[in-house]
CSV table of C-alpha atoms in Angstrom, one decimal:
chain,number,residue,atom,x,y,z
U,30,MET,CA,0.0,0.0,0.0
U,31,LEU,CA,1.4,3.4,-1.0
U,32,ARG,CA,2.2,5.8,1.8
U,33,SER,CA,0.4,9.2,1.7
U,34,PRO,CA,2.6,12.0,0.3
U,35,LEU,CA,1.5,14.0,3.3
U,36,ARG,CA,3.5,11.8,5.7
U,37,LEU,CA,6.7,13.5,6.9
U,38,PRO,CA,10.1,11.9,6.7
U,39,PRO,CA,10.8,9.6,9.7
U,40,ALA,CA,13.0,11.7,12.0
U,41,ARG,CA,13.0,13.7,15.3
U,42,TYR,CA,11.2,17.0,14.9
U,43,PHE,CA,11.9,20.2,16.9
U,44,ALA,CA,10.3,23.6,16.6
U,45,LEU,CA,12.5,26.3,18.2
U,46,THR,CA,11.3,29.7,19.4
U,47,TRP,CA,12.6,32.0,22.1
U,48,GLY,CA,9.6,31.8,24.4
U,49,PHE,CA,5.9,32.2,24.8
U,50,ALA,CA,3.9,35.2,25.8
U,51,ASP,CA,0.5,34.9,27.5
U,52,GLN,CA,-1.2,36.5,24.6
U,53,HIS,CA,0.9,35.1,21.8
U,54,GLY,CA,1.0,36.6,18.3
U,55,GLY,CA,0.8,35.4,14.8
U,56,MET,CA,4.2,33.8,14.6
U,57,THR,CA,3.6,31.6,17.7
U,58,ALA,CA,0.1,30.7,16.5
U,59,ALA,CA,1.5,29.7,13.1
U,60,MET,CA,4.2,27.6,14.8
U,61,LEU,CA,1.7,25.8,17.0
U,62,ARG,CA,-0.7,25.2,14.0
U,63,ARG,CA,2.2,23.8,11.9
U,64,SER,CA,3.2,21.5,14.8
U,65,ARG,CA,-0.3,20.2,15.2
U,66,SER,CA,-0.5,19.5,11.5
U,67,PHE,CA,2.8,17.7,11.6
U,68,ARG,CA,1.3,15.4,14.2
U,69,GLN,CA,-2.2,15.0,12.9
U,70,ILE,CA,-1.5,14.9,9.2
U,71,GLY,CA,2.3,14.2,8.9
U,72,GLY,CA,2.3,11.5,11.6
U,73,VAL,CA,5.3,12.7,13.6
U,74,ASP,CA,5.7,14.1,17.2
U,75,VAL,CA,7.1,17.6,17.7
U,76,ASP,CA,9.0,19.0,20.6
U,77,ILE,CA,8.6,22.8,20.9
U,78,LEU,CA,11.8,24.2,22.4
U,79,THR,CA,12.1,27.4,24.3
U,80,LEU,CA,15.2,29.2,25.7
U,81,ASP,CA,13.6,31.9,27.9
U,82,ASP,CA,13.2,32.2,31.7
U,83,ARG,CA,9.4,31.9,31.9
U,84,PRO,CA,8.8,30.2,35.3
U,85,ASP,CA,5.4,28.5,34.7
U,86,TYR,CA,5.7,26.4,31.5
U,87,PRO,CA,3.9,23.3,33.0
U,88,GLU,CA,0.8,25.4,33.8
U,89,TYR,CA,1.0,27.3,30.6
U,90,ALA,CA,1.2,24.1,28.6
U,91,GLU,CA,-1.9,22.9,30.4
U,92,ARG,CA,-3.7,26.1,29.4
U,93,LEU,CA,-2.7,25.5,25.8
U,94,ARG,CA,-4.0,21.9,26.0
U,95,ALA,CA,-7.3,23.1,27.4
U,96,SER,CA,-7.6,25.5,24.4
U,97,GLY,CA,-6.7,22.8,21.9
U,98,GLU,CA,-3.5,24.6,20.8
U,99,LEU,CA,-1.3,21.8,22.3
U,100,ILE,CA,-2.3,18.2,21.5
U,101,ASP,CA,-1.0,14.7,22.2
U,102,GLY,CA,2.3,14.3,20.4
U,103,LEU,CA,3.3,17.9,21.1
U,104,ARG,CA,5.2,19.1,24.2
U,105,ILE,CA,7.0,22.2,25.3
U,106,ARG,CA,10.5,21.7,26.5
U,107,ASN,CA,12.3,24.6,28.1
U,108,LEU,CA,16.1,24.6,28.4
U,109,TRP,CA,16.3,25.8,32.0
U,110,ASP,CA,13.4,23.6,33.2
U,111,GLU,CA,15.2,20.5,31.8
U,112,LEU,CA,18.5,21.5,33.4
U,113,ARG,CA,16.6,21.9,36.8
U,114,GLU,CA,15.5,18.3,36.4
U,115,LYS,CA,18.6,16.6,35.0
U,116,LEU,CA,22.2,17.8,35.0
U,117,PRO,CA,25.1,16.6,32.8
U,118,ALA,CA,28.1,14.9,34.3
U,119,PRO,CA,30.9,17.2,35.5
U,120,ARG,CA,33.7,18.0,33.1
U,121,GLY,CA,37.0,19.8,33.4
U,122,ALA,CA,38.2,22.6,35.6
U,123,MET,CA,35.5,25.1,36.5
U,124,PRO,CA,35.7,28.8,37.2
U,125,PRO,CA,35.0,30.1,40.8
U,126,VAL,CA,31.4,30.9,41.8
U,127,PRO,CA,30.8,34.7,41.2
U,128,GLU,CA,29.1,36.9,43.7
U,129,LEU,CA,25.4,36.4,43.4
U,130,LEU,CA,22.9,39.1,42.6
U,131,ARG,CA,21.3,40.6,45.7
U,132,PRO,CA,17.5,41.1,46.1
U,133,GLU,CA,17.9,44.5,47.5
U,134,ASP,CA,19.5,45.8,44.3
U,135,GLY,CA,16.2,45.8,42.5
U,136,ASP,CA,17.0,43.2,40.0
U,137,VAL,CA,14.2,41.8,37.9
U,138,VAL,CA,12.9,38.6,39.4
U,139,ALA,CA,11.0,35.6,37.9
U,140,SER,CA,9.3,33.5,40.6
U,141,HIS,CA,6.9,30.6,40.8
U,142,GLY,CA,5.0,29.3,43.8
U,143,GLY,CA,6.9,31.7,46.0
U,144,THR,CA,10.3,30.5,44.8
U,145,VAL,CA,12.7,32.7,42.9
U,146,LEU,CA,13.8,30.9,39.7
U,147,SER,CA,15.8,33.7,38.2
U,148,ARG,CA,17.2,37.1,39.0
U,149,VAL,CA,18.3,39.4,36.1
U,150,ARG,CA,20.3,42.6,36.0
U,151,ARG,CA,20.6,44.9,32.9
U,152,GLY,CA,22.9,47.8,32.3
U,153,ALA,CA,21.8,51.4,31.6
U,154,ASP,CA,21.6,50.6,27.9
U,155,GLY,CA,19.3,47.6,28.5
U,156,ARG,CA,21.9,45.0,27.7
U,157,LEU,CA,22.0,41.9,29.9
U,158,VAL,CA,24.7,42.1,32.5
U,159,ALA,CA,24.1,39.1,34.8
U,160,VAL,CA,21.6,36.3,35.5
U,161,ASP,CA,21.3,33.9,38.4
U,162,ARG,CA,19.0,30.9,37.9
U,163,PHE,CA,17.8,28.6,40.7
U,164,ARG,CA,16.0,25.3,41.1
U,165,ARG,CA,12.6,25.0,42.7
U,166,ASP,CA,14.3,24.0,46.0
U,167,GLY,CA,16.1,27.3,46.0
U,168,SER,CA,19.6,25.9,45.2
U,169,LEU,CA,21.7,27.6,42.6
U,170,LEU,CA,21.4,26.2,39.1
U,171,ALA,CA,23.4,28.6,36.8
U,172,THR,CA,25.1,31.9,36.7
U,173,GLU,CA,25.6,34.1,33.6
U,174,ARG,CA,28.0,37.0,33.5
U,175,SER,CA,28.5,39.0,30.3
U,176,ASP,CA,32.1,40.0,31.2
U,177,ALA,CA,33.3,36.5,32.2
U,178,ASP,CA,35.6,34.3,30.2
U,179,ARG,CA,33.3,31.4,30.8
U,180,LYS,CA,30.0,33.2,30.4
U,181,ILE,CA,27.6,30.5,31.7
U,182,VAL,CA,28.4,28.1,34.6
U,183,LEU,CA,26.1,25.3,35.7
U,184,TYR,CA,26.1,24.0,39.3
U,185,ALA,CA,25.3,20.8,41.1
U,186,VAL,CA,22.7,20.9,43.9
U,187,ASP,CA,25.5,21.4,46.5
U,188,GLY,CA,26.7,24.5,44.6
U,189,THR,CA,29.7,22.9,42.9
U,190,PRO,CA,30.4,24.1,39.4
U,191,ILE,CA,30.1,21.2,36.9
U,192,ARG,CA,29.9,22.6,33.4
U,193,SER,CA,30.6,26.0,31.7
U,194,TRP,CA,30.3,27.6,28.3
U,195,LYS,CA,32.0,30.7,26.8
U,196,THR,CA,28.7,31.8,25.1
U,197,SER,CA,25.0,31.2,25.5
U,198,TRP,CA,25.0,29.9,22.0
U,199,GLY,CA,27.5,27.2,23.1
U,200,LEU,CA,25.0,26.1,25.7
U,201,TYR,CA,22.1,26.1,23.3
U,202,ARG,CA,24.0,24.0,20.8
U,203,TRP,CA,25.1,21.6,23.5
U,204,TRP,CA,21.4,21.2,24.4
U,205,PHE,CA,20.4,20.6,20.7
U,206,ASP,CA,23.0,17.9,20.5
U,207,ARG,CA,21.5,16.2,23.6
U,208,LEU,CA,18.0,16.4,22.2
U,209,THR,CA,18.8,15.1,18.7
U,210,GLY,CA,21.1,12.3,20.2
U,211,GLY,CA,22.8,11.7,16.9
U,212,LYS,CA,19.6,10.7,15.2
U,213,PRO,CA,18.2,12.2,12.0
U,214,SER,CA,16.4,15.3,13.1
U,215,PHE,CA,14.8,18.4,11.7
U,216,LEU,CA,15.2,21.7,13.7
U,217,LEU,CA,12.7,24.3,12.5
U,218,VAL,CA,13.4,27.8,13.8
U,219,ASP,CA,10.6,30.3,14.0
U,220,SER,CA,12.1,33.0,16.1
U,221,LYS,CA,14.6,35.4,14.5
U,222,THR,CA,16.2,35.8,18.0
U,223,ALA,CA,16.7,32.0,18.4
U,224,ALA,CA,17.8,31.7,14.8
U,225,ARG,CA,21.0,33.6,15.6
U,226,SER,CA,22.2,30.6,17.7
U,227,VAL,CA,21.4,28.1,14.9
U,228,ALA,CA,23.2,29.9,12.1
U,229,GLY,CA,26.4,28.0,11.8
U,230,TYR,CA,25.1,25.0,13.9
U,231,ARG,CA,26.1,22.2,11.5
U,232,ARG,CA,25.6,18.6,12.3
U,233,ASP,CA,25.4,15.7,9.8
U,234,ASN,CA,22.2,14.4,11.5
U,235,VAL,CA,20.4,17.7,11.9
U,236,THR,CA,18.6,19.5,9.0
U,237,THR,CA,18.1,23.2,10.0
U,238,VAL,CA,15.3,25.3,8.6
U,239,HIS,CA,14.6,29.0,9.5
U,240,ILE,CA,11.1,30.2,8.8
U,241,VAL,CA,10.9,34.0,8.1
U,242,HIS,CA,7.4,35.2,9.3
U,243,ALA,CA,7.7,38.8,8.4
U,244,SER,CA,9.4,41.1,5.9
U,245,HIS,CA,13.2,41.0,5.9
U,246,ARG,CA,13.6,44.4,4.3
U,247,GLN,CA,14.1,47.7,6.1
U,248,GLY,CA,11.4,50.0,5.0
U,249,GLY,CA,10.6,47.8,2.0
U,250,ARG,CA,13.8,49.0,0.3
U,251,ALA,CA,15.5,46.5,-2.0
U,252,GLY,CA,18.9,45.3,-0.7
U,253,GLU,CA,18.5,46.9,2.7
U,254,LEU,CA,17.9,44.3,5.4
U,255,ARG,CA,16.2,44.9,8.8
U,256,PRO,CA,18.8,45.3,11.5
U,257,THR,CA,17.1,42.6,13.6
U,258,ARG,CA,17.3,40.1,10.7
U,259,GLU,CA,20.6,41.1,9.0
U,260,TYR,CA,22.9,38.8,11.0
U,261,VAL,CA,20.8,35.7,10.2
U,262,MET,CA,20.0,36.6,6.6
U,263,ARG,CA,23.7,37.2,5.8
U,264,ARG,CA,24.2,33.7,7.0
U,265,ALA,CA,21.2,32.1,5.3
U,266,GLY,CA,23.5,29.6,3.6
U,267,GLU,CA,24.4,28.2,7.0
U,268,PHE,CA,20.9,26.8,7.2
U,269,ASP,CA,19.8,23.8,5.2
U,270,ALA,CA,16.8,25.8,4.1
U,271,ILE,CA,15.2,29.2,4.5
U,272,VAL,CA,11.4,29.2,4.3
U,273,VAL,CA,9.4,32.3,3.5
U,274,LEU,CA,5.6,32.6,3.2
U,275,THR,CA,5.2,34.1,-0.3
U,276,THR,CA,6.8,33.7,-3.7
U,277,ARG,CA,7.2,37.4,-3.9
U,278,GLN,CA,9.4,37.4,-0.7
U,279,GLN,CA,11.3,34.4,-2.0
U,280,ALA,CA,12.3,36.4,-5.1
U,281,ASP,CA,13.1,39.5,-3.1
U,282,LEU,CA,15.2,37.6,-0.6
U,283,ALA,CA,17.2,35.9,-3.4
U,284,ASP,CA,17.9,39.3,-5.0
U,285,ASP,CA,18.9,40.9,-1.6
U,286,LEU,CA,21.3,38.1,-0.7
U,287,VAL,CA,23.9,38.8,-3.4
U,288,GLY,CA,26.8,36.4,-3.0
U,289,VAL,CA,25.0,34.2,-0.5
U,290,GLU,CA,24.2,30.7,-1.6
U,291,ALA,CA,21.0,29.8,0.2
U,292,ARG,CA,18.2,27.3,-0.4
U,293,ILE,CA,15.1,29.5,-0.2
U,294,ARG,CA,11.7,28.0,-0.5
U,295,THR,CA,8.1,29.2,-0.1
U,296,ILE,CA,5.6,27.4,2.2
U,297,PRO,CA,2.7,29.4,3.5
U,298,ASN,CA,1.1,29.0,6.9
U,299,GLY,CA,-2.0,26.8,7.2
U,300,VAL,CA,-5.4,28.0,8.4
U,301,ASP,CA,-8.8,26.8,9.6
U,302,LEU,CA,-11.2,26.4,6.7
U,303,PRO,CA,-14.8,26.6,7.9
U,304,THR,CA,-17.1,24.1,6.2
U,305,ASP,CA,-20.4,25.9,6.8
U,306,VAL,CA,-19.9,29.5,5.7
U,307,ASP,CA,-23.0,31.6,5.3
U,308,ILE,CA,-22.5,33.8,2.3
U,309,ALA,CA,-25.3,36.2,3.3
U,310,ARG,CA,-24.0,39.2,5.4
U,311,GLU,CA,-25.3,42.4,6.8
U,312,ALA,CA,-24.0,45.3,4.7
U,313,GLY,CA,-21.7,47.7,6.2
U,314,HIS,CA,-20.2,45.7,9.1
U,315,GLY,CA,-16.4,45.5,9.1
U,316,VAL,CA,-13.8,43.9,11.3
U,317,VAL,CA,-10.2,44.3,12.1
U,318,VAL,CA,-8.1,41.7,14.0
U,319,ALA,CA,-4.6,42.9,14.8
U,320,SER,CA,-2.2,43.8,17.6
U,321,LEU,CA,-2.5,47.5,18.6
U,322,ASN,CA,1.1,48.3,17.7
U,323,THR,CA,2.9,50.7,15.4
U,324,ARG,CA,3.4,48.2,12.6
U,325,LYS,CA,-0.3,47.4,12.2
U,326,ARG,CA,-1.0,51.2,11.7
U,327,LEU,CA,-4.6,51.0,13.0
U,328,THR,CA,-5.1,54.7,13.1
U,329,HIS,CA,-5.3,54.4,9.3
U,330,ALA,CA,-8.1,51.8,9.7
U,331,VAL,CA,-10.0,54.1,12.1
U,332,GLU,CA,-9.7,57.1,9.8
U,333,ALA,CA,-10.8,55.1,6.7
U,334,LEU,CA,-13.8,53.8,8.6
U,335,ALA,CA,-14.7,57.2,9.9
U,336,ALA,CA,-14.6,58.7,6.4
U,337,ALA,CA,-16.6,55.8,5.0
U,338,HIS,CA,-19.2,56.1,7.8
U,339,ALA,CA,-19.6,59.8,7.0
U,340,ALA,CA,-20.4,58.8,3.4
U,341,ASP,CA,-22.6,55.8,4.3
U,342,PRO,CA,-23.9,55.6,7.9
U,343,ARG,CA,-24.3,51.8,7.5
U,344,VAL,CA,-20.5,51.4,7.8
U,345,GLU,CA,-19.4,50.4,11.3
U,346,ALA,CA,-16.7,48.0,12.6
U,347,ASP,CA,-15.2,46.1,15.5
U,348,ILE,CA,-11.5,46.2,16.2
U,349,PHE,CA,-10.1,43.2,18.1
U,350,GLY,CA,-6.7,43.3,19.7
U,351,GLU,CA,-4.5,44.8,22.4
U,352,GLY,CA,-1.2,46.5,22.5
U,353,PRO,CA,0.8,49.6,23.3
U,354,ARG,CA,-1.0,51.9,20.8
U,355,GLU,CA,-4.5,51.4,22.4
U,356,ALA,CA,-4.6,54.8,24.0
U,357,VAL,CA,-3.6,56.5,20.8
U,358,ILE,CA,-6.2,54.6,18.8
U,359,ARG,CA,-8.9,55.5,21.4
U,360,ARG,CA,-8.0,59.2,21.2
U,361,ARG,CA,-8.3,59.0,17.4
U,362,ILE,CA,-11.7,57.4,17.6
U,363,ARG,CA,-12.9,60.1,20.0
U,364,ARG,CA,-11.5,62.9,17.9
U,365,LEU,CA,-13.3,61.6,14.9
U,366,GLY,CA,-16.5,61.2,16.8
U,367,VAL,CA,-17.1,57.6,15.9
U,368,GLU,CA,-17.1,55.9,19.3
U,369,ASP,CA,-20.4,54.2,18.6
U,370,ASP,CA,-19.4,53.1,15.1
U,371,VAL,CA,-15.7,52.0,15.5
U,372,ARG,CA,-15.5,49.9,18.6
U,373,LEU,CA,-12.3,48.6,20.3
U,374,ARG,CA,-13.2,45.2,21.6
U,375,GLY,CA,-9.8,44.3,23.2
U,376,HIS,CA,-8.3,40.8,23.2
U,377,ASP,CA,-10.8,38.0,22.4
U,378,PRO,CA,-9.6,34.4,21.8
U,379,ALA,CA,-12.7,34.0,19.5
U,380,ALA,CA,-12.1,37.2,17.6
U,381,ARG,CA,-11.5,35.4,14.3
U,382,LEU,CA,-15.0,34.0,14.4
U,383,SER,CA,-16.1,37.6,13.6
U,384,PHE,CA,-14.9,37.0,10.0
U,385,ARG,CA,-17.9,34.7,9.6
U,386,THR,CA,-20.4,37.4,10.1
U,387,ALA,CA,-18.6,40.6,8.9
U,388,SER,CA,-19.0,41.9,5.4
U,389,PHE,CA,-15.4,43.1,5.0
U,390,SER,CA,-12.0,43.2,6.8
U,391,LEU,CA,-9.2,45.8,6.8
U,392,LEU,CA,-5.4,45.3,6.8
U,393,THR,CA,-3.3,48.5,7.1
U,394,SER,CA,0.1,47.1,8.2
U,395,THR,CA,3.4,48.6,7.1
U,396,SER,CA,4.7,45.1,6.4
U,397,GLU,CA,3.9,41.4,6.9
U,398,GLY,CA,5.0,37.9,6.0
U,399,LEU,CA,1.7,36.4,5.0
U,400,PRO,CA,-0.8,37.6,7.5
U,401,LEU,CA,-3.0,34.8,8.8
U,402,VAL,CA,-5.9,37.1,9.4
U,403,LEU,CA,-6.0,37.8,5.7
U,404,VAL,CA,-6.3,34.1,4.9
U,405,GLU,CA,-8.8,33.6,7.7
U,406,SER,CA,-10.9,36.4,6.5
U,407,MET,CA,-11.1,35.0,3.0
U,408,ALA,CA,-11.7,31.5,4.2
U,409,ALA,CA,-14.8,32.8,6.0
U,410,GLY,CA,-16.1,34.7,3.0
U,411,CYS,CA,-15.2,38.1,4.5
U,412,ILE,CA,-14.0,40.4,1.7
U,413,PRO,CA,-10.5,41.7,2.5
U,414,ILE,CA,-9.6,45.4,1.8
U,415,ALA,CA,-5.8,45.6,2.3
U,416,TYR,CA,-2.9,47.9,1.7
U,417,ASP,CA,-0.7,46.5,-1.1
U,418,ILE,CA,2.4,45.9,1.1
U,419,ARG,CA,5.2,43.4,1.2
U,420,TYR,CA,4.3,40.7,1.8
U,421,GLY,CA,1.0,38.9,1.6
U,422,PRO,CA,-1.9,40.9,0.2
U,423,ALA,CA,-0.9,40.8,-3.5
U,424,ASP,CA,0.0,37.1,-3.1
U,425,MET,CA,-3.6,36.4,-1.9
U,426,ILE,CA,-5.9,39.0,-3.4
U,427,ARG,CA,-6.9,39.5,-7.0
U,428,ASP,CA,-8.0,43.1,-6.9
U,429,GLY,CA,-11.8,43.3,-7.6
U,430,VAL,CA,-12.1,39.5,-7.9
U,431,ASP,CA,-11.8,38.1,-4.4
U,432,GLY,CA,-10.9,41.3,-2.4
U,433,PHE,CA,-9.4,44.7,-2.9
U,434,LEU,CA,-5.8,46.0,-2.9
U,435,ILE,CA,-5.3,49.6,-1.9
U,436,PRO,CA,-2.1,51.7,-2.6
U,437,GLU,CA,-0.1,51.6,0.6
U,438,GLY,CA,-1.0,54.4,3.0
U,439,ASP,CA,-3.9,55.8,0.9
U,440,ILE,CA,-6.5,56.2,3.6
U,441,ASP,CA,-8.9,58.1,1.2
U,442,ALA,CA,-8.8,55.2,-1.3
U,443,MET,CA,-9.5,52.7,1.4
U,444,ALA,CA,-12.5,54.7,2.6
U,445,ARG,CA,-13.8,55.0,-1.0
U,446,ARG,CA,-13.5,51.3,-1.5
U,447,ILE,CA,-15.4,50.5,1.7
U,448,VAL,CA,-18.3,52.8,0.5
U,449,GLU,CA,-18.2,51.3,-3.0
U,450,LEU,CA,-18.5,47.8,-1.6
U,451,GLN,CA,-21.8,48.7,0.1
U,452,SER,CA,-23.4,49.7,-3.2
U,453,MET,CA,-22.2,46.7,-5.3
U,454,PRO,CA,-25.0,44.3,-6.6
U,455,PRO,CA,-25.6,41.5,-4.1
U,456,ALA,CA,-24.8,38.8,-6.8
U,457,GLN,CA,-21.4,40.5,-7.4
U,458,ILE,CA,-20.6,40.5,-3.7
U,459,GLU,CA,-21.6,36.9,-3.3
U,460,GLY,CA,-19.4,35.9,-6.2
U,461,MET,CA,-16.4,37.7,-4.5
U,462,ARG,CA,-17.1,35.9,-1.3
U,463,ARG,CA,-17.1,32.5,-3.0
U,464,ARG,CA,-13.9,33.2,-4.9
U,465,ALA,CA,-12.2,34.4,-1.6
U,466,ILE,CA,-13.2,31.1,0.0
U,467,ALA,CA,-11.8,29.1,-3.0
U,468,LYS,CA,-8.5,31.0,-2.8
U,469,ALA,CA,-8.1,30.3,0.9
U,470,ALA,CA,-8.5,26.6,0.2
U,471,GLU,CA,-4.9,26.6,-1.1
U,472,PHE,CA,-3.9,27.2,2.5
U,473,SER,CA,-5.5,24.2,4.0
U,474,ASP,CA,-3.5,22.3,6.6
U,475,ALA,CA,-3.3,19.2,4.3
U,476,ALA,CA,-2.0,21.3,1.4
U,477,VAL,CA,0.6,23.0,3.5
U,478,THR,CA,1.8,19.8,5.3
U,479,GLY,CA,2.2,18.2,1.9
U,480,ARG,CA,4.5,21.1,0.8
U,481,TRP,CA,6.5,20.7,4.1
U,482,SER,CA,6.9,17.0,3.4
U,483,ARG,CA,8.3,17.5,0.0
U,484,GLU,CA,10.6,20.4,1.0
U,485,LEU,CA,12.0,18.7,4.1
U,486,ARG,CA,12.9,15.5,2.2
U,487,ALA,CA,14.5,17.6,-0.5
U,488,ALA,CA,16.5,19.6,2.0
U,489,TYR,CA,17.7,16.5,3.7
U,490,ASP,CA,18.8,14.9,0.4
U,491,ALA,CA,20.6,18.1,-0.6
U,492,LYS,CA,22.4,18.2,2.7
U,493,LEU,CA,23.6,14.6,2.2
U,494,LEU,CA,24.8,15.4,-1.3
U,495,ALA,CA,26.6,18.6,-0.2
U,496,ALA,CA,28.4,16.7,2.5
U,497,ALA,CA,29.7,14.2,-0.1
U,498,ARG,CA,30.8,16.9,-2.5
U,499,ASP,CA,34.4,16.6,-1.6
U,500,GLN,CA,34.4,12.9,-1.1
U,501,PRO,CA,35.6,10.3,-3.6
U,502,LEU,CA,33.3,9.4,-6.5
U,503,SER,CA,32.4,6.1,-4.9
U,504,VAL,CA,31.1,7.9,-1.8
U,505,ARG,CA,29.1,10.3,-3.9
U,506,LEU,CA,27.6,7.5,-5.9
U,507,ARG,CA,26.6,5.6,-2.7
U,508,ARG,CA,25.0,8.7,-1.4
U,509,ARG,CA,22.9,9.2,-4.6
U,510,ALA,CA,22.0,5.5,-4.5
U,511,GLY,CA,20.9,5.8,-0.9
U,512,ILE,CA,18.7,8.8,-1.6
U,513,LEU,CA,17.0,7.0,-4.5
U,514,ARG,CA,16.5,3.8,-2.4
U,515,ARG,CA,15.0,5.9,0.4
U,516,LYS,CA,12.6,7.6,-2.0
U,517,VAL,CA,11.5,4.2,-3.3
U,518,LEU,CA,11.0,2.8,0.2
U,519,TRP,CA,9.1,6.0,1.2
U,520,THR,CA,6.7,5.6,-1.7
U,521,LEU,CA,6.1,2.0,-0.8
U,522,GLY,CA,5.4,2.9,2.8
U,523,ARG,CA,8.3,1.0,4.4
C-alpha cells in the first residue's frame, strides 16, 4: 500500500522559538498550528523548544492543551526547566562561583510558587549584565555574566560548578546535541532571535530550517535588510533551508542576498477552513483583527472607517486586539466622533469568528510575511480590503475579484472602496465571497503539510549530497543510490 505523500520523513522534529507570551501573536500561532498539522497529518511528534526564563511552563502548557493549541504528540521543552530536572556529568576545571545578585539591588525577578527561579540585571543601555538561575528548591542552578571568560556556569545541587560555556549559543547548541542524540532530526526555527544561535550550527544528522514570518527588508527597500534580521539573513547559507511565506518574498530575498548561496523556498502558513460558511452578510459591518502596535497602523483603519461612515452611515466596525497603541487609537476614535461606530473590543480568543459574520475586513500594516488574518478572512467569506504591502496581500488577493488592494498608505482610497462595496450588486458581492473562499482553500493544513513533506525531504537529500561533494566518486555514488533507495521505500510505505 502506498504511503500518503503528506506523511513527513521519519526523524525527530523540533520547533525552536525564544519563548511564549500569555497572549501570543501570529508567529507563535502559526508555529503551533504547523506542529499540530505535523502530528495529525504528517504522523510525527514535535518537541517545541524554548530558551527563555518563563517560570510556569507546565501550567502554561496545560492552558494550551485546554484551548486545543497543544495536543498529544506535542510538548513544550524549556532549556532551564530541563536542566533543573537533569544535569550533565561534571567535566574539566571550572571557574569560581561569582558573587550572586542581591535582592535589595532591585534586579528583575521571575518567581513561581513563592520560589525565585531567576534574577536578572541589565545595564543602563538595557543589555544583559548578569543572570542567576535557581532550582525550585532554592539551590543555585546557573550563573551568567556577560564579562566573564566562561559566560555561563552550571552547578550541582550542592553548589559545585560542573559545566561551563563561553557563550550562551554554546550552551544552546550543546542542548540541541543532547536532544537530537545523533539521530536524523529536523530543527525548525521560527524566532529570529533564536535563529542567531542556529546559524552555523552544522551537524550531519540535523537539518536546520529557518522560517521567516515577516518582511526581511528595512522600509521595504531593495537590498536593505532589517537590523534585527541582518545577522541571520547574511548567514542564510548556513541553514539547510530558509522558508518564507510568499513567492514574492522568495524572489526579493534571493535578490537581496547577493553572493549568499542559500536554499530559499516558499511554504505558507496553514489556516482553519470553515465548512459551513453563510454567504449572506449584513451590509456595512467590518472587522479588524490585529495587535494594537505601530506596525499594524490601525489609526489608518480608524480614519478610513470614519470617512466611510460619514459617506454611508451603515458602515461600522469592531477592532479586536490589544497592544501599546491602544490609548492613541482610542483618542483618534474620540477625535473623529465615531465611538459608537468604531469599537475597540480588546483581546478576544474568539475574535477570528467575527470574520464569519462581517462583510469586510481591513489590513493596514506597514509590512507582513503572510498575515494569517488575511487568509482567515477570505476562508470565512469576509472580503478583505488591504494595503498592497510586502508581503501577503498581493499574493492572496486578485483586486476586484476576491478582495481589494489599496495603494499603501492611501486612507482616502480605502474609505472610498469601503463605501463602493456597500453599493455593489448582491450577486457580485456573493461571487467575490465565494472566490475568496476558494482562494483560501490553497492554504489548508493538508496542502501546507504536503509542501513541508516535499521540501524537508529535498533539504535532507541536498544536505547529504553537499556533505559528499568533496568525497571520492564512490562515496558520492553511494549517497545518490541511498537517496534513490529511500525515495522508493518511502513511496512503498516502508
